[in-house]
DNA sequence: AAGGTTTTGTCAAAAATTTATCAATACATT
DNA sequence: AATGTATTGATAAATTTTTGACAAAACCTT
């Protein structure tokens, strides 16, 4: 199979984990990794790993496994780590600032090229490499540099409004950190990332465990 | 079906979305919500919504739907919003501090009762309601208050080590924000929440879209 | 009170995802 | 070079998840 086909969503969500792992292996000087080794490291089955990797432009070799350099290369390519994406953050609050100051994004192909807020007091301040601009300048800025990804880091109540501004500005990919579902046209991709949901998932697990017999 | 049964994982991951939505409805004064309304608001099918809610201690009423107050109550109960969880954050860097200063967690049952770092210069400083303690005090602190959830907000290289300290301290639920898979005993639940992975998912979508015919 | 209508709960079908299996392959050893 | 062995790639089976369909329920209108 080739990378031109549609890759199932569960597979896509696992690819970043493979990438991190294979990069670690390479740092350790490991040149080959079998599906079993990868599975053990990531808590998967070897079958799942082989199935997943079969979607990519890559062939393993019997008795050796997959070449780590090649595996890293195809994963980087698919996950966009080789091209620089222009990312803007809307909301320069606690979370938005933490993101702007986080160096790791640029190293994986995501350059923060704009940080916007509606609070006049914040405008002009710098966090990481980004200077806070007025939210009213978003459209203008979108005209100058193509914005690939918009990150919503404003309170939930403003999330839908901000989403619409991003769509209006031509942004086709949105990372929504606000704890609220946003509605966008079908040609725009939204991915939610919510720490609160993860905590609630843990709370559920704790609740079940407390009641379980084991 | 009753809440004592095992709820499928995909369902669990959707429950927080239902909770947010139903809370919004209640704020608007809406007393009833049909599966179709919920589905439309959240981008699901009504069948999925009914299937999901059938796992819970709740019955809808023909022609009216589900009572929002009742729905909120069962969701809060399952997601642990009614009992206070004791949460510690390991790593008082950019992200750890943003989390500590985020007020919304306490309102949903997650009280930050500890913030730990190994950097001596940070110890004693306060963020939100939490004062930074030395990582060496973690075990001691765990003896005083039961830690329900540990959040890993240290660099990837320290994540496994921190995970082991949490396990050692008796923590049974871990939220891992570091971009690395951690190994823990099977009686410990780990949930990963990674902004980087979400960005990479978006990058994949952008890559595909660029190549697609439409 | 009867009839019409909307929406649930449930069951079954369909689709998607994961896991198991195994022949083919390619390497290592002798 | 022949043999043994570990590991892939592919296929099929099993499992899980989503969707479809519809009788039963309960509300509303008249
Ligand atoms: N802080 C965290 O650790 C954390 C964790 C998970 C999720 N979140 C979510 O991220 C979002 C932001 O959280 P935060 O803690 O950074 O909040 P915050 O209050 O610290 O910051 C929000 C910022 O958004 C700005 N803002 C508000 N409305 C705006 C608008 N319409 N346009 C532009 N800017 C606007 C505000 O001026 C403020 O600077 C929230 O939805 C929150 O739930 C935060
Ligand atoms: N900042 C972000 O927006 C962001 C976003 C997504 C993910 N993350 C992830 O969260 C983690 C933290 O990111 P950050 O930006 O806050 O980094 P940071 O460098 O600002 O902070 C890390 C903190 O961890 C402390 N630390 C290191 N090793 C430790 C140990 N063994 N025990 C206790 N404390 C230790 C350091 O002293 C530092 O204060 C990283 O894994 C990062 O990938 C951060």
XYZ file of C-alpha atoms (C1' of nucleotides) and ligand atoms in Angstrom:
576
model
C 0.000 0.000 0.000
C 1.085 3.556 -0.567
C 0.824 6.811 1.255
C -1.504 8.185 -1.405
C -4.356 6.156 0.035
C -6.564 7.239 2.859
C -5.019 6.302 6.178
C -7.527 5.313 8.901
C -7.892 7.787 11.700
C -6.774 5.505 14.528
C -3.580 4.903 12.579
C -2.957 8.619 12.147
C -3.310 9.102 15.862
C -0.648 6.491 16.510
C 1.881 7.801 13.996
C 3.226 10.551 16.280
C 3.988 7.903 18.881
C 5.984 5.926 16.350
C 7.847 9.051 15.373
C 8.868 9.894 18.914
C 9.958 6.362 19.555
C 11.970 5.962 16.393
C 13.707 9.264 17.033
C 14.734 8.017 20.442
C 16.020 4.802 18.918
C 18.083 6.749 16.435
C 19.552 8.880 19.168
C 20.607 5.671 20.841
C 22.210 4.580 17.581
C 19.713 1.805 16.872
C 19.450 1.217 13.130
C 16.781 -1.446 12.959
C 13.556 -1.947 14.854
C 11.175 -4.883 14.585
C 7.427 -4.506 14.830
C 7.593 -6.441 18.083
C 10.116 -4.061 19.647
C 8.059 -1.054 18.648
C 4.886 -2.690 19.922
C 6.426 -3.441 23.296
C 7.722 0.082 23.687
C 4.374 1.625 22.843
C 1.960 -0.843 24.384
C 0.610 -2.192 21.090
C 0.633 -5.556 19.325
C 3.184 -6.283 16.625
C 0.328 -6.987 14.282
C -1.060 -3.510 14.751
C 2.351 -2.001 14.148
C 2.862 -3.883 10.893
C -0.654 -3.081 9.787
C -0.110 0.593 10.549
C 3.237 0.801 8.793
C 1.827 -0.974 5.756
C -0.013 2.236 4.951
C 3.255 4.009 4.447
C 5.924 4.169 1.802
C 8.218 1.766 3.504
C 9.205 -1.852 3.513
C 10.587 -3.817 6.389
C 13.113 -6.569 5.902
C 12.619 -10.073 7.226
C 14.733 -10.907 10.212
C 15.774 -7.278 10.759
C 12.632 -5.210 10.885
C 12.345 -1.606 9.770
C 15.255 0.712 9.197
C 14.937 3.483 11.742
C 16.275 6.222 9.484
C 13.800 5.324 6.771
C 10.960 4.995 9.245
C 11.699 8.386 10.723
C 11.823 9.912 7.267
C 8.430 8.639 6.142
C 6.813 9.540 9.450
C 8.262 13.041 9.357
C 7.000 13.443 5.840
C 3.463 12.295 6.635
C 3.257 14.301 9.843
C 4.547 17.440 8.213
C 7.726 17.739 10.250
C 9.785 18.518 7.162
C 7.910 21.569 6.044
C 7.407 24.608 8.207
C 3.805 25.339 9.099
C 2.721 28.809 10.023
C 0.778 28.714 13.248
C -1.085 31.480 15.018
C -2.317 31.357 18.579
C -5.450 33.235 19.525
C -5.482 34.086 23.195
C -2.342 35.200 25.000
C -3.469 34.024 28.420
C -1.777 31.433 30.576
C -2.014 28.658 28.055
C -1.371 30.738 24.951
C 1.783 32.158 26.490
C 3.019 28.732 27.566
C 2.594 27.553 23.997
C 4.339 30.574 22.545
C 7.301 30.019 24.832
C 7.479 26.317 24.124
C 10.473 25.755 21.880
C 9.649 22.237 20.746
C 7.014 23.195 18.191
C 9.388 24.912 15.810
C 11.689 21.905 15.892
C 8.868 19.745 14.557
C 7.657 21.995 11.808
C 5.315 24.368 13.616
C 6.416 27.968 13.766
C 4.416 30.326 15.910
C 4.102 33.296 13.602
C 1.424 35.196 15.444
C -0.097 35.592 18.886
C -3.353 37.501 19.139
C -5.447 38.800 21.984
C -8.227 41.284 22.469
C -6.805 42.632 25.716
C -5.204 45.987 24.887
C -2.837 45.686 27.839
C -1.213 42.605 26.386
C -0.641 43.974 22.916
C 2.997 44.617 22.186
C 4.302 42.253 24.840
C 6.498 39.401 23.708
C 6.347 35.722 24.586
C 8.856 33.395 23.011
C 9.455 34.757 19.548
C 5.983 36.165 19.217
C 4.703 39.622 19.971
C 1.055 39.946 20.941
C -1.054 41.606 18.264
C -4.598 42.846 18.403
C -7.194 40.312 17.389
C -8.423 42.941 14.933
C -5.188 42.579 13.019
C -5.741 38.897 12.354
C -7.330 39.350 8.948
C -4.631 41.785 7.903
C -1.891 39.440 9.079
C -3.499 36.544 7.220
C -3.103 38.566 4.074
C 0.642 38.906 4.598
C 1.590 35.346 5.582
C -0.410 32.238 4.833
C -1.676 30.865 8.131
C -1.712 27.077 8.064
C -2.961 26.367 11.556
C -4.861 28.415 14.126
C -4.807 27.512 17.798
C -7.783 28.567 19.891
C -6.621 29.386 23.431
C -9.380 31.721 24.561
C -12.140 31.056 27.101
C -14.885 28.697 25.888
C -17.335 31.527 25.577
C -15.205 33.141 22.868
C -14.199 29.949 21.073
C -16.915 29.865 18.420
C -16.395 33.518 17.634
C -12.658 33.070 17.259
C -13.193 29.978 15.124
C -15.265 32.051 12.745
C -12.589 34.713 12.554
C -10.012 32.058 11.701
C -12.241 30.569 9.028
C -12.855 34.046 7.674
C -9.095 34.545 7.530
C -8.802 31.436 5.368
C -7.363 29.100 7.962
C -8.089 25.473 7.063
C -6.836 23.718 10.199
C -7.770 24.565 13.763
C -6.527 23.213 17.058
C -9.201 23.869 19.638
C -8.040 23.955 23.239
C -11.226 25.489 24.577
C -13.592 23.146 26.321
C -16.359 23.592 23.792
C -17.295 22.037 20.457
C -16.937 24.490 17.599
C -18.862 24.498 14.335
C -16.916 25.134 11.144
C -17.444 24.553 7.420
C -16.681 21.009 6.293
C -13.540 22.046 4.440
C -11.919 23.085 7.701
C -10.324 20.439 9.921
C -10.695 20.783 13.668
C -8.791 18.767 16.231
C -9.684 19.106 19.889
C -7.051 18.780 22.599
C -8.439 19.085 26.055
C -6.651 18.447 29.268
C -9.963 18.592 31.111
C -11.313 15.679 29.083
C -8.224 13.655 29.839
C -8.629 14.350 33.537
C -12.252 13.292 33.344
C -11.235 10.101 31.594
C -8.888 9.422 34.489
C -11.617 10.225 36.982
C -13.833 7.663 35.304
C -11.075 5.069 35.518
C -10.564 5.852 39.198
C -14.266 5.579 39.878
C -14.526 2.212 38.170
C -11.425 0.899 39.895
C -12.756 1.882 43.295
C -15.877 -0.156 42.708
C -14.315 -3.122 40.935
C -13.833 -6.458 42.665
C -10.148 -6.870 41.834
C -28.198 -0.958 30.842
C -26.688 0.400 34.001
C -23.603 2.328 34.912
C -22.153 -0.707 36.666
C -21.266 -2.243 33.326
C -18.124 -1.572 31.390
C -18.533 1.477 29.186
C -16.673 1.325 25.838
C -13.720 3.634 25.561
C -14.989 5.661 22.600
C -18.088 6.399 24.626
C -16.056 7.549 27.616
C -14.158 9.939 25.400
C -17.398 11.500 24.222
C -18.967 11.923 27.648
C -17.077 15.128 28.480
C -18.457 16.674 25.307
C -21.975 15.817 26.345
C -21.329 17.304 29.762
C -20.112 20.610 28.396
C -22.999 20.830 26.005
C -25.667 19.997 28.542
C -24.238 22.521 30.962
C -24.502 25.166 28.288
C -28.088 24.174 27.613
C -28.919 24.454 31.285
C -27.358 27.888 31.462
C -29.645 28.867 28.630
C -32.568 27.494 30.598
C -33.189 24.533 28.308
C -34.791 21.698 30.236
C -35.026 19.018 27.590
C -32.681 17.905 24.849
C -33.334 15.283 22.197
C -30.647 12.966 20.922
C -30.923 14.735 17.582
C -30.270 18.165 19.071
C -27.273 16.891 20.973
C -25.975 15.111 17.910
C -26.245 18.233 15.774
C -24.448 20.345 18.332
C -21.603 17.887 18.688
C -21.243 16.548 15.176
C -22.550 13.061 15.918
C -25.537 10.972 14.834
C -28.610 10.718 17.018
C -28.157 6.968 17.038
C -24.710 7.295 18.551
C -26.012 9.665 21.189
C -28.809 7.313 22.217
C -26.444 4.363 22.189
C -23.978 6.264 24.351
C -26.549 7.461 26.841
C -28.016 3.973 27.110
C -24.913 3.029 29.103
C -25.911 5.443 31.803
C -28.408 5.560 34.614
C -30.909 7.642 32.744
C -34.003 7.341 30.686
C -35.185 9.700 28.044
C -38.832 10.371 27.430
C -40.457 9.951 24.054
C -41.295 13.186 22.354
C -39.236 15.283 24.783
C -35.793 13.737 24.929
C -33.530 13.767 27.948
C -33.954 16.022 30.941
C -30.912 18.263 31.004
C -30.659 18.416 34.778
C -30.723 14.654 35.021
C -28.289 14.242 32.171
C -25.871 16.671 33.740
C -26.150 14.858 37.046
C -25.308 11.415 35.694
C -22.485 12.762 33.564
C -21.006 14.638 36.490
C -21.223 11.537 38.569
C -19.511 9.297 36.001
C -16.834 11.859 35.194
C -16.071 12.517 38.812
C -17.104 16.157 38.846
C -18.970 15.739 42.113
C -16.115 14.514 44.210
C -12.910 16.472 44.640
C -9.841 14.781 43.243
C -6.442 15.610 44.591
C -4.133 16.393 41.724
C -0.407 17.060 41.753
C 1.563 18.568 38.921
C 5.173 17.547 38.430
C 7.114 20.235 36.618
C 6.554 23.920 37.331
C 7.703 25.093 33.918
C 5.640 26.994 31.390
C 2.945 24.382 31.085
C 2.857 23.318 34.726
C 2.409 26.917 35.807
C -0.331 27.541 33.272
C -2.177 24.527 34.622
C -1.705 25.598 38.239
C -3.111 29.015 37.450
C -6.045 27.651 35.497
C -9.104 28.071 37.656
C -11.424 25.758 35.745
C -10.035 22.499 37.074
C -11.192 23.016 40.640
C -14.667 23.839 39.401
C -14.894 20.400 37.810
C -13.560 18.326 40.650
C -9.818 18.585 40.218
C -7.997 20.435 42.948
C -4.326 21.127 42.403
C -2.925 20.188 45.789
C 0.737 20.092 44.876
C 3.208 21.469 42.354
C 6.655 19.917 42.306
C 9.911 20.732 40.565
C 13.525 19.831 40.910
C 14.732 23.380 40.253
C 15.734 24.839 43.617
C 15.127 28.362 42.359
C 11.440 27.660 41.836
C 10.769 26.103 45.201
C 8.672 28.294 47.439
C 7.185 30.316 44.612
C 3.436 30.292 44.195
C 1.317 29.773 41.104
C -2.410 29.782 41.469
C -3.141 28.268 44.845
C -0.100 26.030 44.731
C 3.345 26.613 46.109
C 6.209 24.834 44.384
C 7.702 22.044 46.461
C 10.838 20.050 45.911
C 10.354 16.878 43.949
C 12.046 15.108 46.836
C 9.077 15.960 49.004
C 6.645 14.118 46.768
C 6.720 10.861 48.712
C 6.316 12.682 51.982
C 3.406 14.716 50.656
C 1.759 11.566 49.338
C 1.771 10.287 52.878
C -0.156 13.309 54.090
C -2.838 13.639 51.429
C -4.004 10.911 49.094
C -2.951 11.874 45.588
C -5.568 10.766 43.075
C -4.003 12.036 39.892
C -0.475 13.013 38.904
C 0.198 15.275 35.950
C 3.543 14.902 34.228
C 4.659 18.298 32.900
C 8.418 17.793 32.728
C 10.597 17.419 29.641
C 10.264 14.062 27.852
C 13.654 12.939 29.076
C 12.442 13.055 32.682
C 8.960 11.656 32.057
C 9.643 7.969 32.737
C 11.541 8.817 35.880
C 8.758 11.024 37.165
C 6.183 8.371 36.284
C 8.045 5.911 38.480
C 8.130 8.373 41.348
C 4.386 8.845 41.057
C 3.788 5.108 40.994
C 6.075 4.728 43.981
C 4.009 7.364 45.762
C 0.917 5.253 45.180
C -0.673 7.354 42.450
C -3.037 5.253 40.349
C -3.897 7.725 37.589
C -1.434 9.710 35.509
C -1.951 12.409 32.924
C 1.115 12.461 30.718
C 1.752 15.703 28.862
C 5.292 14.813 27.870
C 5.795 13.720 24.305
C 6.915 10.231 25.243
C 5.206 6.942 26.031
C 5.638 5.935 29.650
C 5.665 2.426 31.078
C 3.734 1.823 34.281
C 2.313 -1.215 36.103
C -1.010 -2.409 34.750
C -2.946 -1.209 37.782
C -2.063 2.377 36.952
C -4.071 4.234 34.321
C -2.252 6.591 31.976
C -3.896 9.059 29.645
C -1.778 10.996 27.184
C -2.672 14.527 26.168
C -0.329 15.978 23.633
C -0.738 19.185 21.778
C 2.097 18.182 19.475
C 0.214 15.092 18.343
C -2.846 17.176 17.619
C -0.770 19.561 15.532
C 0.701 16.641 13.638
C -2.771 15.295 13.013
C -3.664 18.668 11.530
C -0.488 18.668 9.465
C -1.491 15.300 8.037
C -4.914 16.651 7.170
C -3.361 19.674 5.479
C -0.975 17.487 3.525
C -3.782 15.259 2.298
C -5.970 18.206 1.432
C -3.198 19.806 -0.572
C -2.906 16.700 -2.685
C -6.594 15.879 -2.989
C -8.513 16.547 -6.162
C -11.333 18.577 -4.631
C -60.513 10.219 24.972
C -58.731 9.223 20.464
C -55.512 9.928 16.978
C -51.454 11.775 15.187
C -46.658 12.660 15.838
C -42.195 12.792 17.695
C -38.587 10.526 19.968
C -36.891 6.886 22.619
C -34.728 2.149 23.423
C -33.345 -1.860 21.308
C -31.982 -4.916 18.048
C -29.686 -5.964 13.944
C -26.773 -4.703 10.114
C -22.873 -2.474 8.469
C -18.501 -0.586 8.847
C -14.253 -0.047 10.941
C -10.512 -1.634 13.635
C -7.672 -4.950 15.857
C -5.738 -9.314 16.254
C -4.275 -13.943 14.705
C -2.191 -16.789 11.398
C 1.015 -18.325 8.151
C 3.488 -18.678 3.773
C 7.225 -16.161 1.882
C 11.438 -13.958 2.598
C 15.945 -12.803 3.765
C 19.334 -13.068 6.970
C 22.769 -15.638 9.908
C 25.294 -19.740 10.737
C 27.734 -23.413 9.532
C 25.664 -23.476 -0.536
C 22.420 -25.537 2.551
C 19.846 -25.095 6.685
C 17.564 -23.007 10.406
C 15.222 -19.076 12.113
C 13.249 -14.639 12.916
C 10.320 -11.373 10.912
C 7.679 -9.421 7.358
C 3.428 -8.736 4.408
C -0.912 -10.297 3.456
C -5.125 -12.356 4.369
C -8.647 -13.727 7.145
C -10.996 -13.899 11.499
C -12.526 -11.697 15.485
C -13.861 -7.871 17.834
C -15.434 -3.371 18.410
C -17.866 0.615 17.061
C -21.155 3.071 14.407
C -25.239 3.384 11.953
C -29.902 2.034 10.467
C -34.485 0.662 11.354
C -38.675 0.320 13.717
C -41.954 -0.993 17.434
C -43.217 1.025 21.708
C -43.850 4.921 24.439
C -45.532 9.282 25.690
C -46.735 13.656 24.587
C -49.807 17.101 22.207
C -53.886 18.498 19.836
C -58.347 18.343 19.084
N -4.396 27.295 31.329
C -4.433 25.999 31.143
O -3.607 25.265 31.677
C -5.457 25.383 30.283
C -5.483 24.006 30.196
C -6.414 23.409 29.362
C -7.276 24.179 28.636
N -7.259 25.500 28.744
C -8.192 26.268 27.936
O -7.502 27.223 27.172
C -8.257 28.397 27.079
C -7.464 29.537 27.617
O -7.108 29.273 28.952
P -6.170 30.249 29.760
O -5.905 29.607 31.064
O -5.029 30.636 28.909
O -7.153 31.479 29.987
P -6.748 33.005 30.285
O -7.933 33.623 30.849
O -5.474 33.014 31.033
O -6.463 33.607 28.852
C -7.442 33.820 27.897
C -6.985 34.951 27.008
O -7.875 35.051 25.892
C -8.110 36.426 25.637
N -9.384 36.545 24.934
C -10.631 36.433 25.424
N -11.541 36.581 24.464
C -10.874 36.820 23.318
C -11.268 37.060 21.986
N -12.541 37.060 21.618
N -10.297 37.258 21.077
C -9.008 37.247 21.434
N -8.572 37.017 22.684
C -9.511 36.815 23.612
C -8.110 37.078 26.992
O -7.814 38.460 26.878
C -6.994 36.295 27.700
O -5.736 36.912 27.527
C -9.533 28.149 27.846
O -10.553 27.768 26.966
C -9.161 27.024 28.757
O -10.256 26.219 29.093
C -6.347 26.131 29.537
N 4.719 24.586 27.149
C 3.780 24.080 26.371
O 2.960 24.791 25.837
C 3.681 22.615 26.150
C 2.736 22.162 25.273
C 2.600 20.807 25.055
C 3.414 19.939 25.747
N 4.338 20.360 26.587
C 5.154 19.385 27.295
O 5.097 19.611 28.678
C 6.356 19.345 29.262
C 6.829 20.583 29.975
O 6.913 21.669 29.051
P 7.283 23.115 29.516
O 7.152 23.994 28.355
O 6.542 23.429 30.735
O 8.835 22.927 29.848
P 9.726 23.831 30.796
O 11.131 23.560 30.425
O 9.212 25.217 30.802
O 9.460 23.230 32.244
C 9.881 21.961 32.644
C 10.039 21.981 34.165
O 10.284 20.649 34.617
C 11.286 20.704 35.619
N 11.914 19.385 35.695
C 12.770 18.810 34.838
N 13.092 17.586 35.230
C 12.434 17.365 36.367
C 12.366 16.264 37.253
N 13.024 15.134 37.029
N 11.566 16.364 38.336
C 10.879 17.497 38.562
N 10.909 18.574 37.764
C 11.676 18.491 36.675
C 12.203 21.792 35.188
O 12.940 22.303 36.297
C 11.221 22.821 34.622
O 10.804 23.719 35.599
C 7.270 18.928 28.131
O 7.330 17.526 28.086
C 6.596 19.473 26.920
O 6.843 18.718 25.772
C 4.490 21.715 26.821
